[in-house]
Amino acid sequence: MRALSFMRRAPILLAVLLGSPPTHAGEPVVIVHPDSTVRSLTRDEVINMFMGRQKRLPSGLVVVPIEQAEPPGTRARFYQLLVGKDLPDINAYWARLLYSGQAQPPRQAASAEAVLELVASNKAAIGVVDSARVDRRVRVVLDLGK
Amino acid sequence: MSLGMRAWLTLVALALPLAAQEADCRVKVSGFGTLGLAASSSDQAEYVREPTQPRGVLRSLNPSLDSRLGLQVNLNLGADFSFVGQTISKYRFDHTFNPDISWAFLSYKPTSSIQARAGRLGFDVFQIADTRNVGYSYLWVRPPVDFFGPLMLSSLDGGDLTWTGALDASLNLRLKVAAGRTASIDKVPFDDKGNYVPLGGSKLFGAVAELDWRDLNLRVSYARAQPSEKFPAPITDLQNGLNAYALLLNDPRLAQQAKGMDFQENCFRYASAGLNWQRGPFRVEAVGAQIRTGDGPIPDLKSGYLSVGYREGDFVPYFLASRIVSDPHPLYLGALPALGPQAAALAAGVSAFIQHQRANQTTLALGLRWDFHPRIALKVQVDRIEGRANDLMLWINARPGWEGKATVGSVTLDFVF
């Protein structure tokens, strides 16, 4: 049992040892590709990206926001921390923007692993996962739990 | 198959090969809809959601008032270009649910702050005007009728240009100008004989300024629409009658009245200001608007609404108050009412026409939205409407004895997919 639990924690320990910034386990973090030119993001920048206001960084890079569809807890916690809104409000907000043709909601990946894979394979991607899932394939640019 | 449906399929057929050519293209098909039931306490006049509906709600349960279905295609054509097409099926002027094309535009976004769109676009001069068919996106069972009733224009064939800028990390400004002609899909039924008022083809210009600061959104807008079509035959008959009596009685004011009734003589000017505030469980929306017409007898309108809601888990109880008043322009009938039955009938016809351009009423509503599923909301709402019985813009088939008061109960299931 003990060995198994260590195995499950191994990626985090590895990430810490390799120098990723320490994160609060169980809170959503914003991640990018390790080679991304984005070093860090402010809360307002992340709000603009994930709320459909601005997808282009000052450098000219167009980012692709990706969120985790299942389980809904991570997504709910992310928007609660980011803008203080519940998921039904976020969904209604996006219905307004999408169906007025103004903007499209962030791409949804099925699971945390799917978000990690998309971010690890696309330098323009910006994803959100639970901090406990972060590994060396990605780099944290904003920890909302802090 | 209706013309709208055929046009829509053609559009999709044209867009798909274009999509296939583009390497990093992404096609997204999505939709929205509402299943609704409503009933009124009155059998004296029919309650409508928008004057484009030919029949309204009486005492029996009515599914046509709020039910609608929309389908949308988003095509991402590389980093800068995208295409959006949307079709909506709802109860319309000809008593059918034939779908109309609401949007079909190409969007070009070359920089982070500029967006240009061309094609058939939403006309959002009033807050949420371009998503009023997307029940899932707002709190209520339907947008306040006192406010959106007179705003019958929904789509525009033309272009718009939007500039978005961050004045500060948390302060965003959006400026937009739009120009074109109103789409021909908007038609207001005039009677049961198939006559309607065509709203399409009007030259339209509009500008919107919007400020987002944390939880607060402020918005001011202006638009003008110059109709190019004529009113239907029953109204031009009234005008011809007035002109004939103007000659007969040597009364040029009657001819002036006839001219003022001309659709093309009325340039409609819309001005609106509103705010939307949402923090934690609280949400408040307040908007006021003014519509000005020409020098003729068609009245100016002032309207506004206030909505307050509070989210408690998956439930949002809300309160909604709305009001519309008409500033009547003087109606001149000269000696007509006393000139014998034919002239009196003409005078009565002109008066009735003007009554149908007026609205004076207040609505108080209480409702509850229940988000029981991530993509579906169930809403119940009760509206109490009290108004002047003779002002009939927002009512259909008022019978003798109509007092201008009704209570309307509604249930809707709003969904996105």
Coordinates of C-alpha atoms in Angstrom, one line a residue:
Chain A
M1 CA 0.0 0.0 0.0
R2 CA 2.7 2.4 1.0
A3 CA 4.7 1.7 -2.1
L4 CA 1.6 2.2 -4.2
S5 CA 0.9 5.6 -2.7
F6 CA 4.5 6.6 -3.2
M7 CA 4.2 5.6 -6.8
R8 CA 1.2 7.8 -7.3
R9 CA 3.0 10.8 -5.7
A10 CA 6.2 10.1 -7.6
P11 CA 5.5 12.6 -10.5
I12 CA 5.0 15.5 -8.1
L13 CA 8.2 14.6 -6.1
L14 CA 10.0 14.4 -9.4
A15 CA 8.7 17.7 -10.5
V16 CA 9.7 19.4 -7.2
L17 CA 13.1 17.9 -7.4
L18 CA 13.5 19.1 -11.0
G19 CA 12.7 22.6 -9.9
S20 CA 9.1 23.3 -10.9
P21 CA 7.6 26.0 -8.7
P22 CA 6.0 24.6 -5.7
T23 CA 2.2 24.4 -6.0
H24 CA -0.7 23.9 -3.7
A25 CA -1.9 20.4 -4.2
G26 CA -5.6 20.2 -5.1
E27 CA -5.8 23.7 -6.6
P28 CA -6.0 24.5 -10.3
V29 CA -2.9 25.8 -12.0
V30 CA -2.4 27.4 -15.4
I31 CA 0.2 25.5 -17.5
V32 CA 2.1 25.9 -20.8
H33 CA 4.6 24.0 -22.9
P34 CA 8.1 24.0 -21.3
D35 CA 9.5 25.7 -24.4
S36 CA 6.8 28.4 -24.5
T37 CA 7.9 32.0 -24.6
V38 CA 5.4 32.7 -21.8
R39 CA 7.3 32.8 -18.5
S40 CA 4.4 33.8 -16.3
L41 CA 0.9 35.2 -16.5
T42 CA -1.1 37.5 -14.3
R43 CA -4.6 36.8 -13.1
D44 CA -6.0 39.5 -15.4
E45 CA -4.2 38.0 -18.5
V46 CA -5.7 34.6 -17.7
I47 CA -9.1 36.1 -17.2
N48 CA -8.9 37.8 -20.6
M49 CA -7.8 34.5 -22.3
F50 CA -10.3 32.2 -20.6
M51 CA -13.2 34.7 -20.8
G52 CA -12.8 35.2 -24.5
R53 CA -11.6 38.8 -24.3
Q54 CA -8.1 38.5 -25.6
K55 CA -6.4 35.5 -27.0
R56 CA -3.3 37.2 -28.4
L57 CA -0.4 38.0 -26.2
P58 CA 1.6 41.2 -26.6
S59 CA 4.3 39.1 -28.4
G60 CA 1.8 38.4 -31.1
L61 CA 1.3 34.7 -30.1
V62 CA -2.3 33.6 -30.3
V63 CA -3.0 31.2 -27.4
V64 CA -5.3 28.3 -27.4
P65 CA -7.0 28.0 -23.9
I66 CA -7.8 24.5 -22.9
E67 CA -9.9 23.4 -19.9
Q68 CA -10.7 20.1 -18.3
A69 CA -14.2 18.9 -18.8
E70 CA -14.2 15.9 -16.4
P71 CA -14.4 15.7 -13.5
P72 CA -16.2 19.2 -13.4
G73 CA -14.7 20.0 -10.0
T74 CA -11.4 21.3 -11.4
R75 CA -13.2 23.6 -13.9
A76 CA -15.6 24.8 -11.2
R77 CA -12.8 25.5 -8.8
F78 CA -10.8 27.3 -11.5
Y79 CA -13.6 29.8 -12.4
Q80 CA -14.5 30.3 -8.8
L81 CA -10.9 31.3 -8.0
L82 CA -10.5 33.2 -11.2
V83 CA -13.7 35.3 -11.5
G84 CA -15.8 34.2 -8.5
K85 CA -18.5 32.7 -10.7
D86 CA -20.3 29.3 -10.5
L87 CA -20.3 27.0 -13.5
P88 CA -23.9 27.7 -14.6
D89 CA -23.0 31.4 -14.8
I90 CA -19.9 30.6 -16.8
N91 CA -21.9 28.4 -19.2
A92 CA -24.6 31.1 -19.6
Y93 CA -21.8 33.7 -20.2
W94 CA -20.4 31.5 -23.0
A95 CA -23.8 30.9 -24.5
R96 CA -24.1 34.7 -24.9
L97 CA -20.6 35.1 -26.5
L98 CA -20.8 32.0 -28.7
Y99 CA -24.3 32.5 -30.1
S100 CA -23.8 36.2 -30.8
G101 CA -20.8 35.2 -32.8
Q102 CA -18.3 37.2 -30.7
A103 CA -16.0 34.5 -29.4
Q104 CA -15.6 30.8 -28.9
P105 CA -15.2 29.1 -25.5
P106 CA -12.0 27.4 -24.5
R107 CA -11.4 24.0 -26.0
Q108 CA -12.4 21.2 -23.6
A109 CA -10.3 18.2 -23.1
A110 CA -11.9 15.1 -21.6
S111 CA -9.5 14.6 -18.7
A112 CA -6.5 16.1 -16.8
E113 CA -4.3 13.7 -18.8
A114 CA -5.8 14.9 -22.1
V115 CA -5.1 18.6 -21.1
L116 CA -1.5 17.7 -20.2
E117 CA -1.0 15.9 -23.6
L118 CA -2.5 18.8 -25.5
V119 CA -0.3 21.4 -23.7
A120 CA 2.8 19.2 -24.0
S121 CA 2.3 18.9 -27.8
N122 CA 1.4 22.5 -28.6
K123 CA 3.5 25.6 -27.7
A124 CA 0.4 27.9 -28.1
A125 CA -1.8 25.9 -25.7
I126 CA -2.6 27.2 -22.2
G127 CA -4.2 24.7 -20.0
V128 CA -5.7 24.3 -16.5
V129 CA -5.2 21.2 -14.4
D130 CA -5.2 20.3 -10.7
S131 CA -1.8 21.1 -9.3
A132 CA -1.4 17.5 -8.2
R133 CA -1.4 16.4 -11.9
V134 CA 1.4 18.7 -13.0
D135 CA 4.5 16.8 -14.3
R136 CA 7.7 17.7 -16.2
R137 CA 5.9 17.8 -19.6
V138 CA 4.5 21.2 -18.7
R139 CA 5.4 24.4 -16.9
V140 CA 3.2 26.3 -14.4
V141 CA 2.7 30.0 -15.2
L142 CA 0.0 30.9 -12.6
D143 CA -1.0 29.2 -9.4
L144 CA -4.5 30.4 -8.5
G145 CA -4.4 28.6 -5.1
K146 CA -1.7 31.0 -3.9
Chain B
M1 CA -38.3 22.8 -48.1
S2 CA -38.4 26.5 -47.3
L3 CA -36.2 29.1 -49.0
G4 CA -34.4 29.8 -45.7
M5 CA -33.7 26.1 -45.2
R6 CA -32.4 25.7 -48.8
A7 CA -30.2 28.8 -48.4
W8 CA -28.8 27.4 -45.2
L9 CA -27.9 24.1 -46.8
T10 CA -26.2 25.8 -49.7
L11 CA -24.2 27.8 -47.2
V12 CA -23.1 24.7 -45.4
A13 CA -22.2 23.0 -48.7
L14 CA -20.1 26.0 -49.7
A15 CA -18.4 26.3 -46.4
L16 CA -17.4 22.6 -45.9
P17 CA -14.9 22.3 -48.8
L18 CA -13.4 25.6 -47.8
A19 CA -13.0 24.1 -44.3
A20 CA -11.3 21.0 -45.6
Q21 CA -8.6 23.0 -47.5
E22 CA -7.4 24.7 -44.4
A23 CA -4.8 22.7 -42.4
D24 CA -5.5 23.9 -38.9
C25 CA -9.2 24.5 -39.5
R26 CA -11.7 23.5 -36.9
V27 CA -15.4 23.1 -37.5
K28 CA -17.8 23.3 -34.6
V29 CA -21.5 22.7 -34.8
S30 CA -23.5 23.7 -31.8
G31 CA -27.0 24.8 -31.0
F32 CA -29.5 26.2 -28.5
G33 CA -33.2 26.0 -27.9
T34 CA -36.1 26.6 -25.6
L35 CA -39.2 24.5 -25.0
G36 CA -41.8 26.8 -23.4
L37 CA -45.4 26.9 -22.2
A38 CA -47.3 30.1 -21.3
A39 CA -50.8 31.0 -20.4
S40 CA -52.5 34.4 -19.6
S41 CA -55.3 35.3 -17.2
S42 CA -57.1 37.2 -19.9
D43 CA -59.1 36.2 -22.9
Q44 CA -59.5 39.8 -24.1
A45 CA -56.2 40.4 -25.8
E46 CA -53.3 38.1 -26.9
Y47 CA -49.9 38.5 -25.2
V48 CA -46.9 38.2 -27.6
R49 CA -43.2 38.0 -26.9
E50 CA -42.4 40.1 -30.0
P51 CA -44.7 41.9 -32.5
T52 CA -43.4 39.6 -35.2
Q53 CA -45.6 36.8 -33.8
P54 CA -49.0 36.7 -35.5
R55 CA -50.9 35.2 -32.6
G56 CA -50.4 35.4 -28.9
V57 CA -51.3 33.8 -25.6
L58 CA -54.8 33.6 -24.1
R59 CA -56.1 31.5 -21.3
S60 CA -55.0 28.1 -22.7
L61 CA -51.4 26.8 -22.6
N62 CA -49.4 28.0 -25.6
P63 CA -46.1 26.5 -26.7
S64 CA -45.4 29.0 -29.6
L65 CA -44.6 32.0 -27.5
D66 CA -41.1 31.0 -26.3
S67 CA -40.2 27.8 -28.0
R68 CA -37.4 28.0 -30.5
L69 CA -34.4 26.2 -31.9
G70 CA -31.0 27.5 -33.2
L71 CA -28.1 25.8 -34.9
Q72 CA -24.7 27.3 -35.4
V73 CA -21.6 26.4 -37.3
N74 CA -18.2 28.0 -36.4
L75 CA -15.4 27.5 -38.9
N76 CA -11.9 28.6 -37.8
L77 CA -10.0 29.4 -41.0
G78 CA -6.5 29.9 -39.7
A79 CA -5.5 32.4 -37.0
D80 CA -7.1 35.5 -38.4
F81 CA -10.3 34.4 -40.2
S82 CA -13.4 32.6 -39.1
F83 CA -16.9 32.0 -40.3
V84 CA -20.1 31.9 -38.3
G85 CA -23.4 30.7 -39.6
Q86 CA -26.6 30.4 -37.6
T87 CA -30.2 29.5 -38.3
I88 CA -33.2 30.0 -36.0
S89 CA -36.6 28.4 -36.1
K90 CA -39.3 30.2 -34.2
Y91 CA -42.9 31.2 -34.5
R92 CA -42.9 33.9 -37.1
F93 CA -45.1 36.3 -39.1
D94 CA -46.6 33.7 -41.4
H95 CA -47.7 31.3 -38.6
T96 CA -44.9 28.9 -39.4
F97 CA -41.7 27.8 -37.7
N98 CA -39.7 28.1 -41.0
P99 CA -36.0 28.6 -40.1
D100 CA -34.4 31.9 -41.0
I101 CA -30.6 32.6 -41.4
S102 CA -29.8 34.9 -38.5
W103 CA -26.0 35.0 -39.0
A104 CA -23.7 34.2 -41.9
F105 CA -20.5 36.3 -41.6
L106 CA -16.8 36.2 -42.1
S107 CA -14.7 37.6 -39.3
Y108 CA -11.2 38.9 -39.7
K109 CA -9.1 39.6 -36.6
P110 CA -5.6 40.7 -37.7
T111 CA -4.5 42.1 -34.4
S112 CA -5.4 41.6 -30.8
S113 CA -7.5 44.8 -30.8
I114 CA -9.2 44.9 -34.2
Q115 CA -12.0 42.7 -35.5
A116 CA -13.9 43.3 -38.8
R117 CA -17.0 41.3 -39.8
A118 CA -18.9 41.2 -43.0
G119 CA -22.1 39.4 -44.0
R120 CA -25.3 38.9 -42.1
L121 CA -24.6 40.0 -38.5
G122 CA -26.3 40.4 -35.2
F123 CA -27.6 43.9 -34.4
D124 CA -26.7 44.4 -30.8
V125 CA -27.6 48.1 -30.3
F126 CA -29.5 47.1 -27.2
Q127 CA -27.8 45.0 -24.5
I128 CA -28.3 41.2 -25.3
A129 CA -30.3 42.1 -28.4
D130 CA -28.3 39.6 -30.5
T131 CA -28.8 36.7 -28.1
R132 CA -32.4 37.3 -27.2
N133 CA -33.3 33.9 -28.7
V134 CA -30.8 32.1 -26.6
G135 CA -32.8 31.5 -23.4
Y136 CA -30.0 29.7 -21.7
S137 CA -27.8 32.9 -21.8
Y138 CA -30.1 35.0 -19.6
L139 CA -32.0 34.7 -16.3
W140 CA -35.6 35.1 -17.4
V141 CA -38.0 33.0 -19.4
R142 CA -37.9 35.8 -22.1
P143 CA -36.2 39.2 -22.5
P144 CA -38.5 41.9 -21.1
V145 CA -41.3 42.5 -23.6
D146 CA -41.7 46.1 -22.7
F147 CA -38.1 46.7 -23.6
F148 CA -37.4 44.4 -26.6
G149 CA -40.9 44.4 -28.0
P150 CA -40.4 47.6 -30.1
L151 CA -36.9 46.5 -31.2
M152 CA -38.0 44.1 -34.0
L153 CA -34.8 44.4 -36.1
S154 CA -32.5 41.4 -35.4
S155 CA -30.0 41.0 -38.3
L156 CA -28.1 43.3 -40.5
D157 CA -26.6 42.6 -43.9
G158 CA -23.4 44.7 -43.9
G159 CA -20.3 45.0 -41.9
D160 CA -19.0 46.0 -38.5
L161 CA -15.7 47.0 -37.0
T162 CA -14.7 46.5 -33.4
W163 CA -11.8 47.9 -31.4
T164 CA -11.0 46.3 -28.1
G165 CA -8.4 47.7 -25.8
A166 CA -7.2 47.3 -22.2
L167 CA -7.0 50.7 -20.6
D168 CA -5.7 49.1 -17.5
A169 CA -5.1 45.4 -16.5
S170 CA -8.8 45.1 -15.4
L171 CA -10.4 47.8 -17.5
N172 CA -11.4 46.9 -21.0
L173 CA -13.0 49.2 -23.6
R174 CA -14.9 48.0 -26.6
L175 CA -15.9 50.4 -29.4
K176 CA -18.0 49.2 -32.4
V177 CA -19.5 50.7 -35.5
A178 CA -21.9 48.8 -37.8
A179 CA -23.4 49.8 -41.1
G180 CA -25.6 48.0 -43.7
R181 CA -29.2 47.2 -44.4
T182 CA -31.5 45.3 -42.1
A183 CA -32.1 41.7 -43.1
S184 CA -35.3 40.8 -44.9
I185 CA -36.1 38.1 -42.3
D186 CA -37.9 40.5 -40.0
K187 CA -41.5 41.0 -40.9
V188 CA -44.3 42.2 -38.6
P189 CA -47.7 40.7 -39.3
F190 CA -50.4 43.3 -39.9
D191 CA -53.6 41.4 -40.0
D192 CA -55.0 37.9 -40.5
K193 CA -55.1 38.4 -44.3
G194 CA -51.3 37.9 -44.8
N195 CA -50.4 41.6 -44.8
Y196 CA -47.2 42.4 -43.1
V197 CA -44.8 45.3 -42.5
P198 CA -41.4 44.5 -44.1
L199 CA -38.6 45.7 -41.8
G200 CA -35.8 44.5 -44.2
G201 CA -33.8 46.8 -46.5
S202 CA -33.7 49.7 -44.0
K203 CA -30.4 51.6 -44.1
L204 CA -28.8 51.0 -40.7
F205 CA -26.0 52.7 -38.9
G206 CA -25.0 51.9 -35.3
A207 CA -22.3 52.5 -32.7
V208 CA -21.7 50.9 -29.3
A209 CA -19.2 51.7 -26.5
E210 CA -18.8 49.2 -23.8
L211 CA -16.6 49.3 -20.7
D212 CA -15.7 46.2 -18.6
W213 CA -14.3 46.9 -15.2
R214 CA -14.1 43.9 -12.9
D215 CA -17.7 42.8 -12.2
L216 CA -19.2 45.8 -13.9
N217 CA -20.2 46.3 -17.5
L218 CA -21.3 49.7 -18.8
R219 CA -22.7 50.2 -22.2
V220 CA -24.0 53.1 -24.4
S221 CA -25.2 52.8 -27.9
Y222 CA -26.9 54.6 -30.7
A223 CA -28.4 53.4 -34.0
R224 CA -30.5 54.9 -36.8
A225 CA -32.6 52.9 -39.3
Q226 CA -34.1 54.5 -42.4
P227 CA -36.9 52.3 -43.8
S228 CA -36.9 51.8 -47.6
E229 CA -40.0 49.7 -47.8
K230 CA -43.7 50.8 -47.8
F231 CA -46.3 49.9 -45.2
P232 CA -48.8 47.2 -46.4
A233 CA -51.9 48.1 -48.5
P234 CA -54.3 48.6 -45.7
I235 CA -52.2 51.5 -44.4
T236 CA -51.4 53.0 -47.8
D237 CA -55.2 52.9 -48.4
L238 CA -55.7 55.0 -45.3
Q239 CA -53.0 57.4 -46.6
N240 CA -54.8 57.6 -50.0
G241 CA -58.0 58.3 -48.2
L242 CA -56.5 61.1 -46.2
N243 CA -55.0 62.6 -49.4
A244 CA -58.3 62.5 -51.2
Y245 CA -60.1 64.3 -48.3
A246 CA -57.2 66.8 -48.1
L247 CA -58.1 67.8 -51.7
L248 CA -61.8 67.7 -51.2
L249 CA -61.8 69.7 -48.0
N250 CA -58.8 71.9 -49.1
D251 CA -57.1 70.8 -45.8
P252 CA -53.3 70.4 -46.4
R253 CA -52.8 69.2 -42.8
L254 CA -54.6 66.0 -43.7
A255 CA -52.1 65.4 -46.5
Q256 CA -49.3 66.2 -44.2
Q257 CA -50.7 63.6 -41.8
A258 CA -50.8 61.1 -44.6
K259 CA -47.2 61.8 -45.4
G260 CA -46.1 61.5 -41.8
M261 CA -47.6 58.0 -41.7
D262 CA -45.3 56.9 -44.5
F263 CA -42.9 54.3 -43.4
Q264 CA -40.0 56.0 -45.3
E265 CA -40.8 59.3 -43.6
N266 CA -39.9 57.8 -40.3
C267 CA -36.2 57.5 -39.5
F268 CA -36.0 55.4 -36.4
R269 CA -33.3 56.5 -33.9
Y270 CA -32.4 54.3 -31.0
A271 CA -30.4 55.4 -28.0
S272 CA -29.6 53.2 -25.1
A273 CA -27.5 53.1 -21.9
G274 CA -27.2 50.2 -19.5
L275 CA -25.2 48.4 -16.8
N276 CA -24.7 44.9 -15.8
W277 CA -23.1 44.0 -12.5
Q278 CA -22.4 40.5 -11.1
R279 CA -20.5 39.7 -8.0
G280 CA -20.7 36.4 -6.2
P281 CA -24.4 35.5 -5.9
F282 CA -25.7 38.9 -6.8
R283 CA -26.6 40.0 -10.3
V284 CA -28.1 43.3 -11.4
E285 CA -29.0 44.5 -14.9
A286 CA -30.5 47.9 -15.7
V287 CA -31.1 49.4 -19.1
G288 CA -32.9 52.4 -20.4
A289 CA -33.7 53.3 -24.1
Q290 CA -35.3 55.8 -26.3
I291 CA -36.7 55.3 -29.8
R292 CA -37.5 58.4 -31.8
T293 CA -39.4 58.5 -35.0
G294 CA -40.3 61.1 -37.6
D295 CA -42.4 64.2 -37.5
G296 CA -45.6 62.3 -38.3
P297 CA -48.1 60.7 -35.9
I298 CA -46.0 57.6 -35.1
P299 CA -45.0 58.1 -31.5
D300 CA -41.6 58.1 -29.8
L301 CA -41.0 55.5 -27.2
K302 CA -39.1 55.3 -23.9
S303 CA -38.5 52.0 -22.1
G304 CA -36.3 50.4 -19.5
Y305 CA -35.9 47.4 -17.2
L306 CA -34.3 46.5 -13.9
S307 CA -33.5 42.9 -13.1
V308 CA -32.1 41.6 -9.8
G309 CA -31.2 38.0 -9.1
Y310 CA -29.4 36.0 -6.3
R311 CA -27.8 32.7 -6.9
E312 CA -28.2 30.1 -4.2
G313 CA -26.5 26.9 -5.4
D314 CA -28.3 25.8 -8.6
F315 CA -31.2 28.2 -8.0
V316 CA -31.5 31.8 -9.0
P317 CA -34.7 33.6 -7.8
Y318 CA -35.1 36.9 -9.6
F319 CA -37.2 40.0 -9.8
L320 CA -37.8 41.9 -13.1
A321 CA -39.5 45.2 -13.6
S322 CA -40.0 46.8 -17.0
R323 CA -41.8 49.8 -18.4
I324 CA -42.6 51.4 -21.7
V325 CA -44.2 54.8 -22.4
S326 CA -45.1 56.5 -25.6
D327 CA -44.7 60.1 -26.3
P328 CA -47.7 60.6 -28.6
H329 CA -47.2 62.8 -31.6
P330 CA -50.3 64.9 -32.3
L331 CA -52.8 63.2 -34.5
Y332 CA -54.8 65.5 -36.8
L333 CA -58.1 64.3 -38.3
G334 CA -59.7 67.7 -39.1
A335 CA -63.4 67.5 -39.9
L336 CA -63.3 63.8 -40.8
P337 CA -65.0 62.2 -37.7
A338 CA -68.1 64.4 -38.3
L339 CA -68.3 64.2 -42.1
G340 CA -70.4 61.1 -42.5
P341 CA -69.8 57.4 -42.2
Q342 CA -67.1 57.0 -44.9
A343 CA -65.0 59.8 -43.5
A344 CA -65.6 58.7 -39.9
A345 CA -64.5 55.1 -40.8
L346 CA -61.3 56.6 -42.3
A347 CA -60.7 58.6 -39.2
A348 CA -61.3 55.5 -37.1
G349 CA -58.9 53.5 -39.2
V350 CA -56.1 56.1 -38.8
S351 CA -56.7 56.3 -35.1
A352 CA -56.5 52.5 -34.8
F353 CA -53.3 52.4 -36.8
I354 CA -51.7 54.9 -34.4
Q355 CA -53.0 53.0 -31.4
H356 CA -51.1 50.0 -32.6
Q357 CA -47.9 52.1 -32.7
R358 CA -48.3 53.1 -29.0
A359 CA -47.4 51.2 -25.9
N360 CA -47.9 52.3 -22.3
Q361 CA -47.5 49.6 -19.7
T362 CA -45.6 48.3 -16.7
T363 CA -44.6 44.7 -16.0
L364 CA -43.5 43.2 -12.7
A365 CA -42.2 39.7 -12.8
L366 CA -41.0 37.1 -10.3
G367 CA -39.2 34.0 -11.4
L368 CA -36.8 31.2 -10.6
R369 CA -34.0 29.7 -12.7
W370 CA -32.9 26.2 -11.8
D371 CA -29.6 25.0 -13.3
F372 CA -30.3 21.3 -12.7
H373 CA -27.9 20.2 -15.5
P374 CA -24.7 21.8 -16.9
R375 CA -26.4 22.5 -20.2
I376 CA -30.1 22.8 -19.2
A377 CA -32.0 25.3 -17.1
L378 CA -35.6 25.1 -16.0
K379 CA -37.4 28.4 -15.4
V380 CA -40.7 29.5 -14.1
Q381 CA -41.9 33.1 -14.2
V382 CA -45.1 35.0 -13.4
D383 CA -45.6 38.4 -15.1
R384 CA -48.2 41.0 -14.0
I385 CA -48.8 43.5 -16.8
E386 CA -50.8 46.7 -16.3
G387 CA -51.2 49.2 -19.1
R388 CA -53.4 51.5 -21.0
A389 CA -56.1 49.5 -22.8
N390 CA -56.0 51.6 -26.0
D391 CA -52.3 51.4 -26.6
L392 CA -51.9 48.1 -28.5
M393 CA -48.4 47.8 -29.9
L394 CA -47.6 44.8 -27.7
W395 CA -51.0 43.1 -27.9
I396 CA -52.9 41.3 -30.6
N397 CA -56.6 41.0 -31.4
A398 CA -57.8 43.1 -28.4
R399 CA -61.5 42.6 -28.0
P400 CA -64.0 45.1 -26.6
G401 CA -63.8 45.2 -22.9
W402 CA -60.0 44.7 -22.8
E403 CA -58.7 46.6 -19.8
G404 CA -55.0 46.4 -20.4
K405 CA -54.2 44.1 -17.5
A406 CA -53.1 40.5 -17.5
T407 CA -51.1 38.0 -15.5
V408 CA -49.0 35.6 -17.6
G409 CA -47.5 32.4 -16.2
S410 CA -44.6 30.7 -18.0
V411 CA -42.4 27.6 -17.8
T412 CA -39.3 27.1 -20.1
L413 CA -36.7 24.5 -20.5
D414 CA -33.6 26.2 -22.0
F415 CA -30.7 24.2 -23.3
V416 CA -27.4 24.4 -25.3
F417 CA -25.8 21.5 -27.1

